[in-house]
Coordinates of N, CA and C in Angstrom, one line a residue:
X22 N -12.9 46.4 79.8 CA -13.4 45.9 78.6 C -13.6 44.4 78.7
X23 N -14.5 43.9 77.8 CA -14.8 42.5 77.9 C -13.8 41.6 77.4
X24 N -13.8 40.4 77.8 CA -12.9 39.3 77.4 C -13.1 39.1 75.9
X25 N -14.3 39.2 75.4 CA -14.6 39.0 74.0 C -14.0 40.0 73.2
X26 N -14.0 41.3 73.6 CA -13.3 42.4 72.9 C -11.8 42.1 72.7
X27 N -11.2 41.7 73.8 CA -9.7 41.5 73.8 C -9.4 40.3 72.9
X28 N -10.2 39.3 73.0 CA -10.0 38.1 72.1 C -10.1 38.5 70.6
X29 N -11.1 39.3 70.3 CA -11.3 39.7 68.9 C -10.1 40.6 68.5
X30 N -9.6 41.5 69.3 CA -8.5 42.3 69.0 C -7.2 41.5 68.8
X31 N -7.0 40.5 69.7 CA -5.8 39.7 69.5 C -5.9 38.9 68.2
X32 N -7.0 38.4 67.8 CA -7.2 37.7 66.6 C -6.9 38.6 65.4
X33 N -7.4 39.8 65.4 CA -7.2 40.8 64.3 C -5.7 41.2 64.2
X34 N -5.1 41.4 65.3 CA -3.7 41.8 65.3 C -2.8 40.7 64.8
X35 N -3.1 39.5 65.3 CA -2.3 38.3 64.8 C -2.5 38.1 63.3
X36 N -3.7 38.3 62.8 CA -3.9 38.1 61.3 C -3.1 39.2 60.6
X37 N -3.1 40.4 61.0 CA -2.3 41.4 60.4 C -0.8 41.2 60.4
X38 N -0.3 40.7 61.5 CA 1.1 40.4 61.6 C 1.5 39.2 60.8
X39 N 0.6 38.2 60.6 CA 0.9 37.0 60.0 C 1.1 37.2 58.5
X40 N 0.3 38.1 57.9 CA 0.4 38.3 56.4 C 0.2 39.8 56.2
X41 N 1.1 40.4 55.4 CA 0.9 41.8 55.1 C -0.4 42.1 54.3
X42 N -1.0 43.2 54.6 CA -2.2 43.5 53.9 C -2.0 43.7 52.4
X43 N -0.8 44.3 52.1 CA -0.5 44.5 50.7 C 0.7 43.7 50.4
X44 N 0.5 42.6 49.5 CA 1.6 41.7 49.2 C 2.3 42.2 47.9
X45 N 3.4 41.4 47.5 CA 4.1 41.8 46.3 C 3.2 41.5 45.1
X46 N 3.4 42.2 44.1 CA 2.6 42.0 42.8 C 3.0 40.7 42.2
X47 N 2.0 40.0 41.8 CA 2.2 38.7 41.1 C 2.6 39.0 39.6
X48 N 3.6 38.3 39.2 CA 4.1 38.5 37.8 C 3.3 37.7 36.8
X49 N 2.7 36.6 37.1 CA 1.9 35.8 36.2 C 0.6 36.5 35.9
X50 N 0.5 37.0 34.7 CA -0.7 37.7 34.3 C -1.8 36.7 33.8
X51 N -2.8 36.5 34.7 CA -3.8 35.5 34.4 C -4.8 36.0 33.3
X52 N -4.6 37.3 32.9 CA -5.4 37.8 31.8 C -4.8 37.4 30.5
X53 N -3.6 36.8 30.5 CA -3.0 36.3 29.3 C -2.8 34.8 29.4
X54 N -3.8 34.1 29.2 CA -3.8 32.6 29.4 C -2.9 32.0 28.3
X55 N -2.6 32.7 27.2 CA -1.7 32.1 26.2 C -0.3 32.0 26.7
X56 N 0.0 32.6 27.8 CA 1.4 32.5 28.3 C 1.5 31.4 29.4
X57 N 0.4 30.7 29.7 CA 0.4 29.7 30.8 C 1.4 28.6 30.5
X58 N 1.4 28.1 29.3 CA 2.4 27.0 29.0 C 3.8 27.5 29.0
X59 N 4.0 28.7 28.6 CA 5.4 29.3 28.7 C 5.8 29.4 30.1
X60 N 5.0 30.0 31.0 CA 5.3 30.0 32.4 C 5.7 28.7 33.0
X61 N 4.9 27.7 32.6 CA 5.1 26.3 33.2 C 6.4 25.7 32.6
X62 N 6.9 26.2 31.5 CA 8.1 25.6 30.9 C 9.4 26.2 31.4
X63 N 9.3 27.3 32.1 CA 10.5 28.1 32.5 C 11.3 27.2 33.5
X64 N 12.6 27.2 33.3 CA 13.6 26.4 34.1 C 14.8 27.2 34.3
X65 N 15.5 27.0 35.4 CA 16.9 27.5 35.5 C 17.7 26.2 35.8
X66 N 19.0 26.4 36.0 CA 19.8 25.2 36.3 C 19.3 24.6 37.6
X67 N 18.7 25.4 38.5 CA 18.2 24.9 39.8 C 16.9 24.0 39.6
X68 N 16.3 24.0 38.4 CA 15.1 23.3 38.2 C 13.9 24.1 37.7
X69 N 12.7 23.5 37.7 CA 11.6 24.3 37.2 C 11.3 25.5 38.1
X70 N 10.8 26.6 37.4 CA 10.5 27.8 38.2 C 9.1 27.7 38.7
X71 N 8.2 27.3 37.9 CA 6.8 27.3 38.4 C 6.5 26.0 39.1
X72 N 6.2 26.0 40.3 CA 5.8 24.8 41.1 C 4.4 25.0 41.6
X73 N 3.6 25.8 40.9 CA 2.3 26.0 41.4 C 2.2 27.4 42.1
X74 N 3.3 28.0 42.3 CA 3.3 29.4 42.9 C 3.7 30.4 41.8
X75 N 3.2 31.6 41.9 CA 3.5 32.6 40.9 C 4.8 33.3 41.2
X76 N 5.4 33.8 40.1 CA 6.5 34.6 40.3 C 6.2 35.9 40.9
X77 N 7.1 36.6 41.4 CA 6.9 37.9 41.9 C 7.4 38.9 40.9
X78 N 6.7 39.9 40.6 CA 7.1 41.0 39.7 C 8.1 41.9 40.4
X79 N 9.2 42.2 39.7 CA 10.2 43.1 40.3 C 10.3 44.4 39.5
X80 N 10.2 45.5 40.3 CA 10.3 46.8 39.7 C 11.7 47.1 39.3
X81 N 11.9 48.0 38.3 CA 13.2 48.3 37.8 C 14.2 48.8 39.0
X82 N 13.6 49.5 39.9 CA 14.5 50.0 41.0 C 14.9 48.9 42.0
X83 N 14.3 47.7 41.8 CA 14.6 46.6 42.8 C 15.5 45.5 42.2
X84 N 16.2 45.8 41.1 CA 17.1 44.8 40.6 C 18.2 45.6 39.8
X85 N 19.4 45.0 39.8 CA 20.5 45.6 39.0 C 21.6 44.6 38.8
X86 N 22.7 45.0 38.3 CA 23.8 44.2 38.1 C 25.0 44.7 38.8
X87 N 25.8 43.9 39.3 CA 27.1 44.3 40.0 C 28.1 43.2 39.7
X88 N 29.3 43.7 39.2 CA 30.4 42.8 38.9 C 29.9 41.6 37.9
X89 N 29.0 42.0 37.0 CA 28.6 41.0 36.0 C 27.5 40.0 36.5
X90 N 26.9 40.2 37.7 CA 25.9 39.3 38.2 C 24.7 40.2 38.6
X91 N 23.5 39.5 38.5 CA 22.3 40.2 38.9 C 22.2 40.2 40.4
X92 N 21.5 41.3 40.9 CA 21.0 41.4 42.3 C 19.6 41.8 42.3
X93 N 18.9 41.3 43.3 CA 17.4 41.7 43.4 C 17.1 42.0 44.8
X94 N 16.2 43.0 45.0 CA 15.7 43.3 46.4 C 14.5 42.5 46.6
X95 N 14.6 41.6 47.6 CA 13.5 40.8 48.1 C 13.1 41.1 49.5
X96 N 11.9 41.6 49.7 CA 11.4 42.0 51.1 C 12.4 42.9 51.7
X97 N 12.9 43.9 51.0 CA 13.8 44.9 51.5 C 15.2 44.5 51.6
X98 N 15.6 43.3 51.2 CA 17.0 42.8 51.4 C 17.6 42.6 50.0
X99 N 18.7 43.2 49.7 CA 19.4 43.0 48.5 C 20.1 41.6 48.5
X100 N 19.8 40.8 47.5 CA 20.2 39.4 47.4 C 20.9 39.2 46.1
X101 N 22.1 38.6 46.1 CA 22.8 38.2 44.9 C 22.0 37.0 44.2
X102 N 21.9 37.1 42.9 CA 21.2 36.0 42.2 C 22.3 35.1 41.7
X103 N 22.3 33.8 42.1 CA 23.3 32.9 41.6 C 23.1 32.7 40.1
X104 N 24.2 32.6 39.4 CA 24.1 32.4 37.9 C 23.2 31.2 37.6
X105 N 23.2 30.2 38.4 CA 22.4 29.0 38.0 C 20.9 29.3 38.3
X106 N 20.5 30.4 38.9 CA 19.1 30.7 39.0 C 18.5 31.6 37.9
X107 N 19.4 32.1 37.0 CA 19.0 32.9 35.9 C 18.4 32.0 34.8
X108 N 17.2 32.4 34.4 CA 16.5 31.7 33.4 C 17.0 32.2 32.0
X109 N 17.4 31.3 31.2 CA 17.9 31.6 29.8 C 16.7 31.7 28.9
X110 N 16.9 32.5 27.8 CA 15.8 32.6 26.8 C 15.1 33.9 26.9
X111 N 14.2 34.1 25.9 CA 13.5 35.4 25.8 C 12.4 35.5 26.9
X112 N 12.3 36.7 27.4 CA 11.2 36.9 28.4 C 10.0 37.4 27.7
X113 N 9.0 36.5 27.5 CA 7.8 36.8 26.7 C 6.9 37.7 27.5
X114 N 7.0 37.8 28.9 CA 6.2 38.7 29.7 C 6.7 40.1 29.7
X115 N 8.1 40.3 29.4 CA 8.7 41.6 29.3 C 9.1 42.2 30.6
X116 N 8.6 41.7 31.7 CA 8.9 42.3 33.0 C 9.8 41.4 33.8
X117 N 10.6 42.0 34.7 CA 11.5 41.2 35.5 C 10.7 40.4 36.5
X118 N 11.1 39.1 36.7 CA 10.4 38.2 37.6 C 11.4 37.4 38.5
X119 N 11.0 37.1 39.7 CA 11.8 36.2 40.5 C 10.8 35.2 41.2
X120 N 11.3 34.0 41.4 CA 10.6 33.0 42.1 C 11.4 32.7 43.4
X121 N 11.0 33.3 44.5 CA 11.8 33.2 45.7 C 11.5 31.9 46.5
X122 N 12.5 31.5 47.3 CA 12.3 30.5 48.3 C 13.0 31.0 49.6
X123 N 12.8 30.4 50.7 CA 13.4 30.9 51.9 C 14.4 30.0 52.5
X124 N 15.5 30.5 53.0 CA 16.6 29.8 53.6 C 16.9 30.5 54.9
X125 N 16.7 29.8 56.0 CA 17.0 30.5 57.3 C 16.2 31.8 57.5
X126 N 15.0 31.8 57.0 CA 14.2 33.0 57.1 C 14.5 34.1 56.1
X127 N 15.4 33.9 55.2 CA 15.8 35.0 54.2 C 15.4 34.5 52.8
X128 N 14.9 35.5 52.0 CA 14.5 35.1 50.7 C 15.7 34.9 49.8
X129 N 15.6 33.9 48.9 CA 16.6 33.6 47.9 C 15.9 33.3 46.6
X130 N 16.6 33.7 45.5 CA 16.0 33.5 44.2 C 16.2 32.0 43.7
X131 N 15.1 31.3 43.5 CA 15.2 30.0 42.9 C 15.3 30.1 41.4
X132 N 14.6 31.1 40.8 CA 14.7 31.5 39.4 C 14.6 33.0 39.3
X133 N 15.3 33.5 38.3 CA 15.3 35.0 38.1 C 15.3 35.2 36.6
X134 N 14.4 36.0 36.1 CA 14.3 36.4 34.7 C 14.3 37.9 34.6
X135 N 15.4 38.4 34.0 CA 15.4 39.9 33.9 C 14.5 40.3 32.8
X136 N 14.0 41.5 33.0 CA 13.1 42.1 32.0 C 13.8 43.3 31.2
X137 N 13.1 44.1 30.6 CA 13.7 45.2 29.9 C 13.5 46.4 30.8
X138 N 14.6 47.0 31.2 CA 14.6 48.2 32.1 C 14.0 49.3 31.4
X139 N 13.1 50.1 32.1 CA 12.6 51.3 31.4 C 11.2 51.1 31.0

């Protein structure tokens, strides 16, 4: 096979490995612009939640409580939500959201807002 074919194959495989074809659902519903200011105002003790990136929507099966604290599954890994990452106040979007950051290659919640299960 030609050098050009192998190069194209290598580029395609690298692109697929670098970013999953199906990413997590974005929680910020851009069809509801009336919530934009609310999203921008969200804060936890750790600081502002929205830094230009969207929250990730969390399905009911991917969060729970244990010993009075929240846990969330991020990229297949169950992570404890620090109390200071929990956003206080009503959840106007209604769905559970998390704003992750990465520490040593592992996702951690910078902000977490529980929704209504069910």
